[in-house]
């Protein structure tokens, strides 16, 4: 069983305010006497479900084509933190995260896919150190960012990076139960990029963890 946890990309997909929106259009069309249909896309790499490379917020950080792919494939623990305005270490301490390398936080704070959220829960930068101590190498969230939408310092981005934790944002998790899954969320092989859209899926391993 495959559970799609990606947000749909179309011409109505909400983008980060001021960033490049997603657009798909036909370059050649069989309806206009071409032998094939060929489309083109224009988009920010930070739209819908996507990976942040460290270069996104660190001038000397790794770019998308340099990221270790094994981080984005493997066991992941989905933890339900719905209705929390702040997510801190003590919200995760009672979960067995030492058995996985990846943690996915289900906040349910971005349910309307047609609109960019006005506000999102706060993720405490202290999570970076906590994840490193427990062997976590990837954090996934159902939010457009791991930092407040108006943040200029991106403290949580930097804290995660400083502790070796990669970032997967914009997941769709409203239909996903807490538990352990096999995650696949590979970024595109875009040379020099600061991020990449992904098609993210989960395969159940042990629901209820």
mmCIF file with all atom_site columns, N, CA and C in Angstrom, residues 55-91:
data_model
loop_
_atom_site.group_PDB
_atom_site.id
_atom_site.type_symbol
_atom_site.label_atom_id
_atom_site.label_alt_id
_atom_site.label_comp_id
_atom_site.label_asym_id
_atom_site.label_entity_id
_atom_site.label_seq_id
_atom_site.pdbx_PDB_ins_code
_atom_site.Cartn_x
_atom_site.Cartn_y
_atom_site.Cartn_z
_atom_site.occupancy
_atom_site.B_iso_or_equiv
_atom_site.pdbx_formal_charge
_atom_site.auth_seq_id
_atom_site.auth_comp_id
_atom_site.auth_asym_id
_atom_site.auth_atom_id
_atom_site.pdbx_PDB_model_num
ATOM 1   N N  . UNK A 1 55 ? 22.026 25.028 1.064  1.00 0.00 ? 55 UNK A N  1
ATOM 2   C CA . UNK A 1 55 ? 22.379 26.232 0.307  1.00 0.00 ? 55 UNK A CA 1
ATOM 3   C C  . UNK A 1 55 ? 21.237 27.253 0.315  1.00 0.00 ? 55 UNK A C  1
ATOM 4   N N  . UNK A 1 56 ? 20.038 26.810 0.592  1.00 0.00 ? 56 UNK A N  1
ATOM 5   C CA . UNK A 1 56 ? 18.882 27.705 0.648  1.00 0.00 ? 56 UNK A CA 1
ATOM 6   C C  . UNK A 1 56 ? 19.061 28.788 1.710  1.00 0.00 ? 56 UNK A C  1
ATOM 7   N N  . UNK A 1 57 ? 19.731 28.446 2.805  1.00 0.00 ? 57 UNK A N  1
ATOM 8   C CA . UNK A 1 57 ? 19.871 29.399 3.909  1.00 0.00 ? 57 UNK A CA 1
ATOM 9   C C  . UNK A 1 57 ? 21.304 29.516 4.412  1.00 0.00 ? 57 UNK A C  1
ATOM 10  N N  . UNK A 1 58 ? 22.255 28.911 3.677  1.00 0.00 ? 58 UNK A N  1
ATOM 11  C CA . UNK A 1 58 ? 23.662 28.953 4.069  1.00 0.00 ? 58 UNK A CA 1
ATOM 12  C C  . UNK A 1 58 ? 24.494 29.034 2.791  1.00 0.00 ? 58 UNK A C  1
ATOM 13  N N  . UNK A 1 59 ? 25.226 30.126 2.617  1.00 0.00 ? 59 UNK A N  1
ATOM 14  C CA . UNK A 1 59 ? 25.934 30.364 1.355  1.00 0.00 ? 59 UNK A CA 1
ATOM 15  C C  . UNK A 1 59 ? 26.886 29.247 0.968  1.00 0.00 ? 59 UNK A C  1
ATOM 16  N N  . UNK A 1 60 ? 27.449 28.574 1.965  1.00 0.00 ? 60 UNK A N  1
ATOM 17  C CA . UNK A 1 60 ? 28.386 27.487 1.675  1.00 0.00 ? 60 UNK A CA 1
ATOM 18  C C  . UNK A 1 60 ? 27.774 26.102 1.869  1.00 0.00 ? 60 UNK A C  1
ATOM 19  N N  . UNK A 1 61 ? 26.458 26.046 1.988  1.00 0.00 ? 61 UNK A N  1
ATOM 20  C CA . UNK A 1 61 ? 25.790 24.779 2.241  1.00 0.00 ? 61 UNK A CA 1
ATOM 21  C C  . UNK A 1 61 ? 25.695 23.903 1.004  1.00 0.00 ? 61 UNK A C  1
ATOM 22  N N  . UNK A 1 62 ? 25.416 22.619 1.233  1.00 0.00 ? 62 UNK A N  1
ATOM 23  C CA . UNK A 1 62 ? 25.237 21.682 0.131  1.00 0.00 ? 62 UNK A CA 1
ATOM 24  C C  . UNK A 1 62 ? 24.060 22.093 -0.744 1.00 0.00 ? 62 UNK A C  1
ATOM 25  N N  . UNK A 1 63 ? 24.223 21.825 -2.030 1.00 0.00 ? 63 UNK A N  1
ATOM 26  C CA . UNK A 1 63 ? 23.146 22.068 -2.989 1.00 0.00 ? 63 UNK A CA 1
ATOM 27  C C  . UNK A 1 63 ? 22.423 20.757 -3.253 1.00 0.00 ? 63 UNK A C  1
ATOM 28  N N  . UNK A 1 64 ? 21.275 20.856 -3.928 1.00 0.00 ? 64 UNK A N  1
ATOM 29  C CA . UNK A 1 64 ? 20.415 19.694 -4.081 1.00 0.00 ? 64 UNK A CA 1
ATOM 30  C C  . UNK A 1 64 ? 21.140 18.498 -4.688 1.00 0.00 ? 64 UNK A C  1
ATOM 31  N N  . UNK A 1 65 ? 21.975 18.742 -5.701 1.00 0.00 ? 65 UNK A N  1
ATOM 32  C CA . UNK A 1 65 ? 22.650 17.630 -6.363 1.00 0.00 ? 65 UNK A CA 1
ATOM 33  C C  . UNK A 1 65 ? 23.748 17.013 -5.493 1.00 0.00 ? 65 UNK A C  1
ATOM 34  N N  . UNK A 1 66 ? 24.040 17.615 -4.348 1.00 0.00 ? 66 UNK A N  1
ATOM 35  C CA . UNK A 1 66 ? 25.059 17.092 -3.437 1.00 0.00 ? 66 UNK A CA 1
ATOM 36  C C  . UNK A 1 66 ? 24.461 16.377 -2.231 1.00 0.00 ? 66 UNK A C  1
ATOM 37  N N  . UNK A 1 67 ? 23.148 16.381 -2.108 1.00 0.00 ? 67 UNK A N  1
ATOM 38  C CA . UNK A 1 67 ? 22.507 15.786 -0.936 1.00 0.00 ? 67 UNK A CA 1
ATOM 39  C C  . UNK A 1 67 ? 22.626 14.261 -0.953 1.00 0.00 ? 67 UNK A C  1
ATOM 40  N N  . UNK A 1 68 ? 22.834 13.643 0.208  1.00 0.00 ? 68 UNK A N  1
ATOM 41  C CA . UNK A 1 68 ? 22.870 12.175 0.294  1.00 0.00 ? 68 UNK A CA 1
ATOM 42  C C  . UNK A 1 68 ? 21.469 11.596 0.132  1.00 0.00 ? 68 UNK A C  1
ATOM 43  N N  . UNK A 1 69 ? 21.248 10.815 -0.910 1.00 0.00 ? 69 UNK A N  1
ATOM 44  C CA . UNK A 1 69 ? 19.902 10.349 -1.225 1.00 0.00 ? 69 UNK A CA 1
ATOM 45  C C  . UNK A 1 69 ? 19.347 9.389  -0.184 1.00 0.00 ? 69 UNK A C  1
ATOM 46  N N  . UNK A 1 70 ? 20.222 8.663  0.522  1.00 0.00 ? 70 UNK A N  1
ATOM 47  C CA . UNK A 1 70 ? 19.719 7.694  1.501  1.00 0.00 ? 70 UNK A CA 1
ATOM 48  C C  . UNK A 1 70 ? 18.958 8.359  2.646  1.00 0.00 ? 70 UNK A C  1
ATOM 49  N N  . UNK A 1 71 ? 19.198 9.655  2.852  1.00 0.00 ? 71 UNK A N  1
ATOM 50  C CA . UNK A 1 71 ? 18.461 10.380 3.890  1.00 0.00 ? 71 UNK A CA 1
ATOM 51  C C  . UNK A 1 71 ? 16.973 10.432 3.564  1.00 0.00 ? 71 UNK A C  1
ATOM 52  N N  . UNK A 1 72 ? 16.622 10.435 2.291  1.00 0.00 ? 72 UNK A N  1
ATOM 53  C CA . UNK A 1 72 ? 15.243 10.650 1.857  1.00 0.00 ? 72 UNK A CA 1
ATOM 54  C C  . UNK A 1 72 ? 14.502 9.353  1.552  1.00 0.00 ? 72 UNK A C  1
ATOM 55  N N  . UNK A 1 73 ? 15.121 8.227  1.867  1.00 0.00 ? 73 UNK A N  1
ATOM 56  C CA . UNK A 1 73 ? 14.488 6.919  1.665  1.00 0.00 ? 73 UNK A CA 1
ATOM 57  C C  . UNK A 1 73 ? 14.744 6.061  2.898  1.00 0.00 ? 73 UNK A C  1
ATOM 58  N N  . UNK A 1 74 ? 13.677 5.538  3.518  1.00 0.00 ? 74 UNK A N  1
ATOM 59  C CA . UNK A 1 74 ? 13.862 4.648  4.659  1.00 0.00 ? 74 UNK A CA 1
ATOM 60  C C  . UNK A 1 74 ? 12.820 4.861  5.742  1.00 0.00 ? 74 UNK A C  1
ATOM 61  N N  . UNK A 1 75 ? 13.018 4.185  6.864  1.00 0.00 ? 75 UNK A N  1
ATOM 62  C CA . UNK A 1 75 ? 12.051 4.209  7.959  1.00 0.00 ? 75 UNK A CA 1
ATOM 63  C C  . UNK A 1 75 ? 11.865 5.628  8.512  1.00 0.00 ? 75 UNK A C  1
ATOM 64  N N  . UNK A 1 76 ? 10.593 5.970  8.744  1.00 0.00 ? 76 UNK A N  1
ATOM 65  C CA . UNK A 1 76 ? 10.258 7.284  9.287  1.00 0.00 ? 76 UNK A CA 1
ATOM 66  C C  . UNK A 1 76 ? 9.121  7.130  10.292 1.00 0.00 ? 76 UNK A C  1
ATOM 67  N N  . UNK A 1 77 ? 9.191  7.887  11.368 1.00 0.00 ? 77 UNK A N  1
ATOM 68  C CA . UNK A 1 77 ? 8.150  7.879  12.387 1.00 0.00 ? 77 UNK A CA 1
ATOM 69  C C  . UNK A 1 77 ? 7.285  9.116  12.232 1.00 0.00 ? 77 UNK A C  1
ATOM 70  N N  . UNK A 1 78 ? 5.992  8.900  11.988 1.00 0.00 ? 78 UNK A N  1
ATOM 71  C CA . UNK A 1 78 ? 5.024  10.002 11.938 1.00 0.00 ? 78 UNK A CA 1
ATOM 72  C C  . UNK A 1 78 ? 4.472  10.235 13.336 1.00 0.00 ? 78 UNK A C  1
ATOM 73  N N  . UNK A 1 79 ? 4.627  11.458 13.831 1.00 0.00 ? 79 UNK A N  1
ATOM 74  C CA . UNK A 1 79 ? 4.174  11.828 15.168 1.00 0.00 ? 79 UNK A CA 1
ATOM 75  C C  . UNK A 1 79 ? 3.087  12.889 15.037 1.00 0.00 ? 79 UNK A C  1
ATOM 76  N N  . UNK A 1 80 ? 1.963  12.671 15.688 1.00 0.00 ? 80 UNK A N  1
ATOM 77  C CA . UNK A 1 80 ? 0.842  13.609 15.643 1.00 0.00 ? 80 UNK A CA 1
ATOM 78  C C  . UNK A 1 80 ? 1.025  14.689 16.704 1.00 0.00 ? 80 UNK A C  1
ATOM 79  N N  . UNK A 1 81 ? 1.197  15.928 16.253 1.00 0.00 ? 81 UNK A N  1
ATOM 80  C CA . UNK A 1 81 ? 1.307  17.075 17.162 1.00 0.00 ? 81 UNK A CA 1
ATOM 81  C C  . UNK A 1 81 ? 0.217  18.097 16.819 1.00 0.00 ? 81 UNK A C  1
ATOM 82  N N  . UNK A 1 82 ? -0.932 17.585 16.399 1.00 0.00 ? 82 UNK A N  1
ATOM 83  C CA . UNK A 1 82 ? -2.067 18.431 16.026 1.00 0.00 ? 82 UNK A CA 1
ATOM 84  C C  . UNK A 1 82 ? -2.475 19.339 17.186 1.00 0.00 ? 82 UNK A C  1
ATOM 85  N N  . UNK A 1 83 ? -2.860 20.559 16.836 1.00 0.00 ? 83 UNK A N  1
ATOM 86  C CA . UNK A 1 83 ? -3.391 21.562 17.767 1.00 0.00 ? 83 UNK A CA 1
ATOM 87  C C  . UNK A 1 83 ? -2.334 22.162 18.684 1.00 0.00 ? 83 UNK A C  1
ATOM 88  N N  . UNK A 1 84 ? -1.069 21.913 18.421 1.00 0.00 ? 84 UNK A N  1
ATOM 89  C CA . UNK A 1 84 ? -0.008 22.548 19.218 1.00 0.00 ? 84 UNK A CA 1
ATOM 90  C C  . UNK A 1 84 ? 0.483  23.803 18.497 1.00 0.00 ? 84 UNK A C  1
ATOM 91  N N  . UNK A 1 85 ? 0.501  24.919 19.207 1.00 0.00 ? 85 UNK A N  1
ATOM 92  C CA . UNK A 1 85 ? 1.000  26.155 18.608 1.00 0.00 ? 85 UNK A CA 1
ATOM 93  C C  . UNK A 1 85 ? 2.523  26.221 18.660 1.00 0.00 ? 85 UNK A C  1
ATOM 94  N N  . UNK A 1 86 ? 3.111  25.459 19.583 1.00 0.00 ? 86 UNK A N  1
ATOM 95  C CA . UNK A 1 86 ? 4.565  25.357 19.684 1.00 0.00 ? 86 UNK A CA 1
ATOM 96  C C  . UNK A 1 86 ? 4.934  23.889 19.842 1.00 0.00 ? 86 UNK A C  1
ATOM 97  N N  . UNK A 1 87 ? 5.962  23.460 19.129 1.00 0.00 ? 87 UNK A N  1
ATOM 98  C CA . UNK A 1 87 ? 6.411  22.077 19.194 1.00 0.00 ? 87 UNK A CA 1
ATOM 99  C C  . UNK A 1 87 ? 7.824  22.079 19.771 1.00 0.00 ? 87 UNK A C  1
ATOM 100 N N  . UNK A 1 88 ? 7.946  21.469 20.944 1.00 0.00 ? 88 UNK A N  1
ATOM 101 C CA . UNK A 1 88 ? 9.207  21.496 21.674 1.00 0.00 ? 88 UNK A CA 1
ATOM 102 C C  . UNK A 1 88 ? 9.685  20.078 21.957 1.00 0.00 ? 88 UNK A C  1
ATOM 103 N N  . UNK A 1 89 ? 10.867 19.984 22.509 1.00 0.00 ? 89 UNK A N  1
ATOM 104 C CA . UNK A 1 89 ? 11.473 18.684 22.774 1.00 0.00 ? 89 UNK A CA 1
ATOM 105 C C  . UNK A 1 89 ? 10.568 17.816 23.639 1.00 0.00 ? 89 UNK A C  1
ATOM 106 N N  . UNK A 1 90 ? 9.944  18.413 24.656 1.00 0.00 ? 90 UNK A N  1
ATOM 107 C CA . UNK A 1 90 ? 9.127  17.598 25.561 1.00 0.00 ? 90 UNK A CA 1
ATOM 108 C C  . UNK A 1 90 ? 7.880  17.023 24.892 1.00 0.00 ? 90 UNK A C  1
ATOM 109 N N  . UNK A 1 91 ? 7.521  17.533 23.701 1.00 0.00 ? 91 UNK A N  1
ATOM 110 C CA . UNK A 1 91 ? 6.400  16.964 22.953 1.00 0.00 ? 91 UNK A CA 1
ATOM 111 C C  . UNK A 1 91 ? 6.795  15.664 22.247 1.00 0.00 ? 91 UNK A C  1
#
